[in-house]
Amino acid sequence: VYKVENEIITNIDIEKESRYLVALNNQLKNLSEKKILEIAKDSILKETVKRIELNKYFNLDQKNPFLEKVIEDFYIKLQMNNRNEFEDYLKNYNLSIKEVKKKIEIETTWNQLIYDKYNDQITVDNEKLKKKLKNKKASQKRKLYSLLEIVFQKEQEESLNDKINKIEESIKEIGFENTANIYSISDSSKFGGKIGWIEEKNLSNKLSKKLIEIEIGQYTKPILIGSTYLILKLEDIKVEKVEIDEKNELNKMILFEKDRQLKQFSKIYFSKVKINTDISEL
């Protein structure tokens, strides 16, 4: 189907990728087989581009204890209790834990590459975060949003309105999660755009204001973030009483902000790599 540099992507690779994606997000079963394969085709192409780039800097397929923690996070996100249960689940899709582990390794190593390249460019306004924390401490409560996301870029040959209309029509027809699988360029797309519970204090004022404008079950209009656009769906809201450990909370806020910036750098870097990668459709 594709030739990426000197590597070939076959229909078998795409079919296996489709099983992997459905295993991570069962909502995909509601789509036609043709549409699932289109999503898988784009996903495996992205993974191959990343792997080729990573091979320039890392030796993959090495033992890495950190991967076991990531696998644990995977099956917890899928609401499973242990690794054995996860392995049995994967067998239903004719997948092995070894195959999944290779995919996870590519994603985690890619994140490491982005960190190595851009960590020095990350800027965090600690004083601004401390001010946020002070306001939060005064209330002794925290507000959390359960969110899904679609992150997209406008293609050069199409208008922004056309892109937005396509996404909104898709949401109406097949739902937000399946649309995230198709259109979102974020890593969360594999999980239907799910990013889980996020504290309000970790969101920018811009995003907080947009979420205040919508109700549970609704989604925002596209929000310009850097060179990409973001649509957020509000799944639920909860407010919790908290005992605040200032040092611990500040560290969490700093890590969240660094992670947000690294994700932006990741999108930029991948776009550059893809442009410079020899890709031909066979």
mmCIF file of C-alpha atoms in Angstrom:
data_model
loop_
_atom_site.group_PDB
_atom_site.id
_atom_site.type_symbol
_atom_site.label_atom_id
_atom_site.label_comp_id
_atom_site.label_asym_id
_atom_site.label_seq_id
_atom_site.Cartn_x
_atom_site.Cartn_y
_atom_site.Cartn_z
ATOM 1 C CA VAL A 1 0.000 0.000 0.000
ATOM 2 C CA TYR A 2 2.798 2.398 0.926
ATOM 3 C CA LYS A 3 6.537 2.599 0.522
ATOM 4 C CA VAL A 4 8.066 4.708 3.310
ATOM 5 C CA GLU A 5 11.770 5.218 2.594
ATOM 6 C CA ASN A 6 12.815 1.562 2.131
ATOM 7 C CA GLU A 7 9.974 0.037 4.151
ATOM 8 C CA ILE A 8 6.761 -1.428 2.776
ATOM 9 C CA ILE A 9 3.342 -1.153 4.442
ATOM 10 C CA THR A 10 1.011 -3.945 3.327
ATOM 11 C CA ASN A 11 -2.708 -4.625 3.601
ATOM 12 C CA ILE A 12 -1.852 -7.147 6.326
ATOM 13 C CA ASP A 13 -0.171 -4.406 8.372
ATOM 14 C CA ILE A 14 -3.228 -2.177 7.982
ATOM 15 C CA GLU A 15 -5.639 -4.965 8.946
ATOM 16 C CA LYS A 16 -3.589 -5.703 12.077
ATOM 17 C CA GLU A 17 -3.508 -1.999 12.941
ATOM 18 C CA SER A 18 -7.289 -1.849 12.619
ATOM 19 C CA ARG A 19 -7.632 -4.664 15.178
ATOM 20 C CA TYR A 20 -5.268 -2.822 17.514
ATOM 21 C CA LEU A 21 -7.239 0.431 17.237
ATOM 22 C CA VAL A 22 -10.586 -1.296 17.816
ATOM 23 C CA ALA A 23 -9.104 -3.029 20.874
ATOM 24 C CA LEU A 24 -8.193 0.387 22.296
ATOM 25 C CA ASN A 25 -11.486 2.015 21.347
ATOM 26 C CA ASN A 26 -14.496 -0.278 20.939
ATOM 27 C CA GLN A 27 -16.550 2.655 19.631
ATOM 28 C CA LEU A 28 -14.838 2.086 16.292
ATOM 29 C CA LYS A 29 -16.949 -1.038 15.835
ATOM 30 C CA ASN A 30 -19.828 1.306 14.984
ATOM 31 C CA LEU A 31 -18.004 2.416 11.835
ATOM 32 C CA SER A 32 -17.932 0.636 8.504
ATOM 33 C CA GLU A 33 -15.023 -1.692 7.825
ATOM 34 C CA LYS A 34 -13.879 0.644 5.048
ATOM 35 C CA LYS A 35 -13.717 3.613 7.409
ATOM 36 C CA ILE A 36 -11.860 1.628 10.097
ATOM 37 C CA LEU A 37 -9.257 0.565 7.527
ATOM 38 C CA GLU A 38 -8.823 4.191 6.422
ATOM 39 C CA ILE A 39 -8.115 5.190 10.022
ATOM 40 C CA ALA A 40 -5.712 2.253 10.419
ATOM 41 C CA LYS A 41 -3.933 3.173 7.198
ATOM 42 C CA ASP A 42 -3.227 6.681 8.477
ATOM 43 C CA SER A 43 -2.232 5.356 11.922
ATOM 44 C CA ILE A 44 0.291 2.792 10.672
ATOM 45 C CA LEU A 45 1.783 5.351 8.279
ATOM 46 C CA LYS A 46 2.312 7.767 11.171
ATOM 47 C CA GLU A 47 3.855 5.014 13.294
ATOM 48 C CA THR A 48 6.223 3.969 10.488
ATOM 49 C CA VAL A 49 7.414 7.548 9.937
ATOM 50 C CA LYS A 50 8.109 7.866 13.662
ATOM 51 C CA ARG A 51 9.937 4.526 13.835
ATOM 52 C CA ILE A 52 12.204 5.391 10.898
ATOM 53 C CA GLU A 53 13.095 8.704 12.539
ATOM 54 C CA LEU A 54 13.670 7.049 15.925
ATOM 55 C CA ASN A 55 16.079 4.517 14.431
ATOM 56 C CA LYS A 56 18.427 7.431 13.710
ATOM 57 C CA TYR A 57 18.809 8.091 17.431
ATOM 58 C CA PHE A 58 17.842 4.959 19.406
ATOM 59 C CA ASN A 59 18.173 1.204 19.417
ATOM 60 C CA LEU A 60 14.609 -0.021 19.664
ATOM 61 C CA ASP A 61 13.529 -3.443 20.982
ATOM 62 C CA GLN A 62 15.611 -2.993 24.115
ATOM 63 C CA LYS A 63 14.527 -4.039 27.601
ATOM 64 C CA ASN A 64 12.909 -1.083 29.284
ATOM 65 C CA PRO A 65 11.242 -1.380 32.718
ATOM 66 C CA PHE A 66 9.364 1.860 32.056
ATOM 67 C CA LEU A 67 7.334 0.101 29.333
ATOM 68 C CA GLU A 68 5.764 -2.166 31.942
ATOM 69 C CA LYS A 69 4.373 0.910 33.720
ATOM 70 C CA VAL A 70 2.980 2.242 30.449
ATOM 71 C CA ILE A 71 1.336 -1.121 29.730
ATOM 72 C CA GLU A 72 -0.214 -0.972 33.188
ATOM 73 C CA ASP A 73 -1.585 2.497 32.400
ATOM 74 C CA PHE A 74 -3.011 1.059 29.167
ATOM 75 C CA TYR A 75 -5.026 -1.695 30.783
ATOM 76 C CA ILE A 76 -6.162 0.548 33.641
ATOM 77 C CA LYS A 77 -7.474 3.019 31.049
ATOM 78 C CA LEU A 78 -9.339 0.090 29.474
ATOM 79 C CA GLN A 79 -10.773 -0.694 32.947
ATOM 80 C CA MET A 80 -8.893 -3.967 33.454
ATOM 81 C CA ASN A 81 -7.427 -5.210 36.716
ATOM 82 C CA ASN A 82 -4.133 -6.816 35.702
ATOM 83 C CA ARG A 83 -1.782 -7.755 32.885
ATOM 84 C CA ASN A 84 -3.192 -11.285 32.475
ATOM 85 C CA GLU A 85 -6.655 -9.877 31.921
ATOM 86 C CA PHE A 86 -5.191 -7.475 29.358
ATOM 87 C CA GLU A 87 -3.396 -10.287 27.528
ATOM 88 C CA ASP A 88 -6.599 -12.355 27.379
ATOM 89 C CA TYR A 89 -8.426 -9.311 26.039
ATOM 90 C CA LEU A 90 -5.828 -8.834 23.282
ATOM 91 C CA LYS A 91 -6.237 -12.469 22.209
ATOM 92 C CA ASN A 92 -9.831 -11.644 21.254
ATOM 93 C CA TYR A 93 -8.347 -9.379 18.594
ATOM 94 C CA ASN A 94 -5.621 -11.819 17.557
ATOM 95 C CA LEU A 95 -2.977 -9.571 19.108
ATOM 96 C CA SER A 96 -0.112 -10.424 21.435
ATOM 97 C CA ILE A 97 1.288 -8.377 24.279
ATOM 98 C CA LYS A 98 4.619 -8.405 22.434
ATOM 99 C CA GLU A 99 3.079 -6.645 19.425
ATOM 100 C CA VAL A 100 1.376 -4.061 21.606
ATOM 101 C CA LYS A 101 4.582 -3.522 23.563
ATOM 102 C CA LYS A 102 6.435 -2.650 20.329
ATOM 103 C CA LYS A 103 3.834 -0.028 19.523
ATOM 104 C CA ILE A 104 3.999 1.437 23.007
ATOM 105 C CA GLU A 105 7.803 1.527 22.760
ATOM 106 C CA ILE A 106 7.590 3.657 19.608
ATOM 107 C CA GLU A 107 5.276 6.166 21.299
ATOM 108 C CA THR A 108 7.288 6.387 24.525
ATOM 109 C CA THR A 109 10.618 6.633 22.680
ATOM 110 C CA TRP A 110 9.173 9.321 20.416
ATOM 111 C CA ASN A 111 8.201 11.285 23.519
ATOM 112 C CA GLN A 112 11.759 10.857 24.788
ATOM 113 C CA LEU A 113 13.133 12.199 21.498
ATOM 114 C CA ILE A 114 10.881 15.256 21.702
ATOM 115 C CA TYR A 115 11.973 15.836 25.299
ATOM 116 C CA ASP A 116 15.652 15.583 24.353
ATOM 117 C CA LYS A 117 15.255 18.018 21.471
ATOM 118 C CA TYR A 118 12.976 20.618 23.022
ATOM 119 C CA ASN A 119 13.326 20.473 26.797
ATOM 120 C CA ASP A 120 15.614 23.524 26.788
ATOM 121 C CA GLN A 121 12.948 25.532 24.939
ATOM 122 C CA ILE A 122 10.207 24.930 27.504
ATOM 123 C CA THR A 123 9.295 27.991 29.552
ATOM 124 C CA VAL A 124 7.164 27.827 32.698
ATOM 125 C CA ASP A 125 5.972 30.921 34.551
ATOM 126 C CA ASN A 126 6.270 29.642 38.126
ATOM 127 C CA GLU A 127 4.960 32.874 39.634
ATOM 128 C CA LYS A 128 1.817 32.675 37.535
ATOM 129 C CA LEU A 129 1.281 29.079 38.636
ATOM 130 C CA LYS A 130 1.840 30.015 42.278
ATOM 131 C CA LYS A 131 -0.842 32.689 41.940
ATOM 132 C CA LYS A 132 -3.235 30.097 40.530
ATOM 133 C CA LEU A 133 -2.395 27.778 43.406
ATOM 134 C CA LYS A 134 -2.975 30.522 45.959
ATOM 135 C CA ASN A 135 -6.459 31.160 44.553
ATOM 136 C CA LYS A 136 -7.200 27.461 44.645
ATOM 137 C CA LYS A 137 -5.989 27.140 48.226
ATOM 138 C CA ALA A 138 -8.355 29.890 49.309
ATOM 139 C CA SER A 139 -11.348 27.883 48.095
ATOM 140 C CA GLN A 140 -10.106 24.496 49.418
ATOM 141 C CA LYS A 141 -12.005 22.876 46.542
ATOM 142 C CA ARG A 142 -11.005 21.709 43.122
ATOM 143 C CA LYS A 143 -13.077 21.534 39.979
ATOM 144 C CA LEU A 144 -12.377 18.769 37.501
ATOM 145 C CA TYR A 145 -13.532 18.274 33.927
ATOM 146 C CA SER A 146 -13.776 14.914 32.167
ATOM 147 C CA LEU A 147 -12.738 15.785 28.613
ATOM 148 C CA LEU A 148 -12.351 14.413 25.112
ATOM 149 C CA GLU A 149 -10.388 16.215 22.426
ATOM 150 C CA ILE A 150 -10.014 16.534 18.694
ATOM 151 C CA VAL A 151 -6.790 18.250 17.630
ATOM 152 C CA PHE A 152 -6.540 19.088 13.931
ATOM 153 C CA GLN A 153 -4.667 21.162 11.398
ATOM 154 C CA LYS A 154 -5.986 22.776 8.245
ATOM 155 C CA GLU A 155 -4.584 21.182 5.122
ATOM 156 C CA GLN A 156 -2.991 23.611 2.698
ATOM 157 C CA GLU A 157 -5.456 22.851 -0.091
ATOM 158 C CA GLU A 158 -8.673 23.254 1.961
ATOM 159 C CA SER A 159 -10.346 26.130 3.762
ATOM 160 C CA LEU A 160 -10.704 26.161 7.543
ATOM 161 C CA ASN A 161 -14.515 26.304 7.260
ATOM 162 C CA ASP A 162 -14.563 23.211 5.038
ATOM 163 C CA LYS A 163 -12.408 21.310 7.541
ATOM 164 C CA ILE A 164 -14.600 22.356 10.490
ATOM 165 C CA ASN A 165 -17.785 21.450 8.589
ATOM 166 C CA LYS A 166 -16.401 17.976 7.806
ATOM 167 C CA ILE A 167 -15.554 17.392 11.465
ATOM 168 C CA GLU A 168 -18.881 18.690 12.761
ATOM 169 C CA GLU A 169 -20.837 16.593 10.229
ATOM 170 C CA SER A 170 -18.795 13.562 11.258
ATOM 171 C CA ILE A 171 -19.579 14.195 14.946
ATOM 172 C CA LYS A 172 -23.304 14.314 14.123
ATOM 173 C CA GLU A 173 -23.145 11.110 12.068
ATOM 174 C CA ILE A 174 -20.784 8.838 14.026
ATOM 175 C CA GLY A 175 -20.131 10.573 17.351
ATOM 176 C CA PHE A 176 -17.252 12.502 18.888
ATOM 177 C CA GLU A 177 -15.043 9.510 19.766
ATOM 178 C CA ASN A 178 -15.091 7.979 16.276
ATOM 179 C CA THR A 179 -14.520 11.405 14.748
ATOM 180 C CA ALA A 180 -11.458 11.825 16.999
ATOM 181 C CA ASN A 181 -10.081 8.559 15.602
ATOM 182 C CA ILE A 182 -10.479 9.890 12.073
ATOM 183 C CA TYR A 183 -9.489 13.544 12.284
ATOM 184 C CA SER A 184 -7.461 14.095 15.473
ATOM 185 C CA ILE A 185 -3.673 14.251 15.194
ATOM 186 C CA SER A 186 -3.235 13.877 18.966
ATOM 187 C CA ASP A 187 -2.000 10.624 20.535
ATOM 188 C CA SER A 188 -5.331 10.500 22.376
ATOM 189 C CA SER A 189 -7.057 9.722 19.059
ATOM 190 C CA LYS A 190 -6.336 6.012 19.585
ATOM 191 C CA PHE A 191 -8.593 6.193 22.648
ATOM 192 C CA GLY A 192 -11.342 8.137 20.934
ATOM 193 C CA GLY A 193 -9.890 11.456 22.050
ATOM 194 C CA LYS A 194 -10.218 10.657 25.763
ATOM 195 C CA ILE A 195 -7.872 12.672 27.971
ATOM 196 C CA GLY A 196 -9.627 11.915 31.264
ATOM 197 C CA TRP A 197 -10.100 14.162 34.288
ATOM 198 C CA ILE A 198 -8.295 17.507 34.177
ATOM 199 C CA GLU A 199 -8.250 20.037 36.980
ATOM 200 C CA GLU A 200 -9.539 23.463 36.044
ATOM 201 C CA LYS A 201 -6.355 25.073 37.411
ATOM 202 C CA ASN A 202 -4.294 23.191 34.828
ATOM 203 C CA LEU A 203 -6.246 24.682 31.928
ATOM 204 C CA SER A 204 -5.447 28.025 30.371
ATOM 205 C CA ASN A 205 -7.912 30.862 30.959
ATOM 206 C CA LYS A 206 -8.820 30.593 27.292
ATOM 207 C CA LEU A 207 -9.881 26.939 27.612
ATOM 208 C CA SER A 208 -11.600 27.451 30.961
ATOM 209 C CA LYS A 209 -13.765 30.220 29.496
ATOM 210 C CA LYS A 210 -14.757 27.997 26.559
ATOM 211 C CA LEU A 211 -15.750 25.136 28.871
ATOM 212 C CA ILE A 212 -17.869 27.436 31.041
ATOM 213 C CA GLU A 213 -19.888 28.293 27.924
ATOM 214 C CA ILE A 214 -20.990 24.688 27.256
ATOM 215 C CA GLU A 215 -22.948 22.056 29.153
ATOM 216 C CA ILE A 216 -22.135 18.407 29.836
ATOM 217 C CA GLY A 217 -22.400 16.426 26.591
ATOM 218 C CA GLN A 218 -21.625 19.444 24.394
ATOM 219 C CA TYR A 219 -18.371 20.418 22.664
ATOM 220 C CA THR A 220 -16.610 23.713 22.020
ATOM 221 C CA LYS A 221 -16.093 25.502 18.764
ATOM 222 C CA PRO A 222 -12.539 25.035 17.401
ATOM 223 C CA ILE A 223 -9.965 26.847 19.542
ATOM 224 C CA LEU A 224 -6.707 28.012 17.970
ATOM 225 C CA ILE A 225 -3.743 26.661 19.970
ATOM 226 C CA GLY A 226 -0.430 27.517 18.342
ATOM 227 C CA SER A 227 -0.562 26.127 14.802
ATOM 228 C CA THR A 228 -3.377 23.644 15.563
ATOM 229 C CA TYR A 229 -7.061 23.746 16.395
ATOM 230 C CA LEU A 230 -8.659 22.074 19.413
ATOM 231 C CA ILE A 231 -12.240 20.936 19.999
ATOM 232 C CA LEU A 232 -13.079 19.854 23.560
ATOM 233 C CA LYS A 233 -16.086 17.769 24.565
ATOM 234 C CA LEU A 234 -17.262 18.049 28.156
ATOM 235 C CA GLU A 235 -18.240 14.598 29.446
ATOM 236 C CA ASP A 236 -18.666 15.407 33.121
ATOM 237 C CA ILE A 237 -17.802 17.843 35.929
ATOM 238 C CA LYS A 238 -17.051 17.185 39.575
ATOM 239 C CA VAL A 239 -16.029 19.334 42.526
ATOM 240 C CA GLU A 240 -13.958 17.848 45.345
ATOM 241 C CA LYS A 241 -12.872 19.113 48.735
ATOM 242 C CA VAL A 242 -9.104 18.933 49.019
ATOM 243 C CA GLU A 243 -6.280 19.282 51.481
ATOM 244 C CA ILE A 244 -3.632 21.064 49.466
ATOM 245 C CA ASP A 245 0.034 20.184 49.683
ATOM 246 C CA GLU A 246 1.433 23.338 48.086
ATOM 247 C CA LYS A 247 4.768 21.876 47.031
ATOM 248 C CA ASN A 248 3.214 18.747 45.530
ATOM 249 C CA GLU A 249 0.454 20.672 43.760
ATOM 250 C CA LEU A 250 2.890 23.185 42.302
ATOM 251 C CA ASN A 251 5.054 20.360 40.948
ATOM 252 C CA LYS A 252 1.976 18.807 39.329
ATOM 253 C CA MET A 253 1.060 22.094 37.695
ATOM 254 C CA ILE A 254 4.613 22.561 36.382
ATOM 255 C CA LEU A 255 4.667 19.024 34.947
ATOM 256 C CA PHE A 256 1.287 19.555 33.293
ATOM 257 C CA GLU A 257 2.463 22.772 31.641
ATOM 258 C CA LYS A 258 5.700 21.159 30.431
ATOM 259 C CA ASP A 259 3.735 18.234 29.010
ATOM 260 C CA ARG A 260 1.390 20.619 27.194
ATOM 261 C CA GLN A 261 4.305 22.408 25.537
ATOM 262 C CA LEU A 262 6.052 19.144 24.633
ATOM 263 C CA LYS A 263 2.898 17.944 22.853
ATOM 264 C CA GLN A 264 2.954 21.101 20.752
ATOM 265 C CA PHE A 265 6.619 20.544 19.880
ATOM 266 C CA SER A 266 5.819 16.920 19.016
ATOM 267 C CA LYS A 267 3.198 17.941 16.445
ATOM 268 C CA ILE A 268 5.562 20.487 14.887
ATOM 269 C CA TYR A 269 8.477 18.054 14.723
ATOM 270 C CA PHE A 270 6.385 15.229 13.252
ATOM 271 C CA SER A 271 5.124 17.517 10.494
ATOM 272 C CA LYS A 272 8.722 18.396 9.590
ATOM 273 C CA VAL A 273 9.815 14.750 9.628
ATOM 274 C CA LYS A 274 6.896 13.621 7.472
ATOM 275 C CA ILE A 275 7.581 16.303 4.859
ATOM 276 C CA ASN A 276 11.198 15.123 4.607
ATOM 277 C CA THR A 277 10.308 11.412 4.487
ATOM 278 C CA ASP A 278 10.041 9.696 1.096
ATOM 279 C CA ILE A 279 6.477 8.342 1.078
ATOM 280 C CA SER A 280 4.873 6.831 -2.014
ATOM 281 C CA GLU A 281 1.478 5.180 -2.377
ATOM 282 C CA LEU A 282 1.696 1.933 -4.316
#
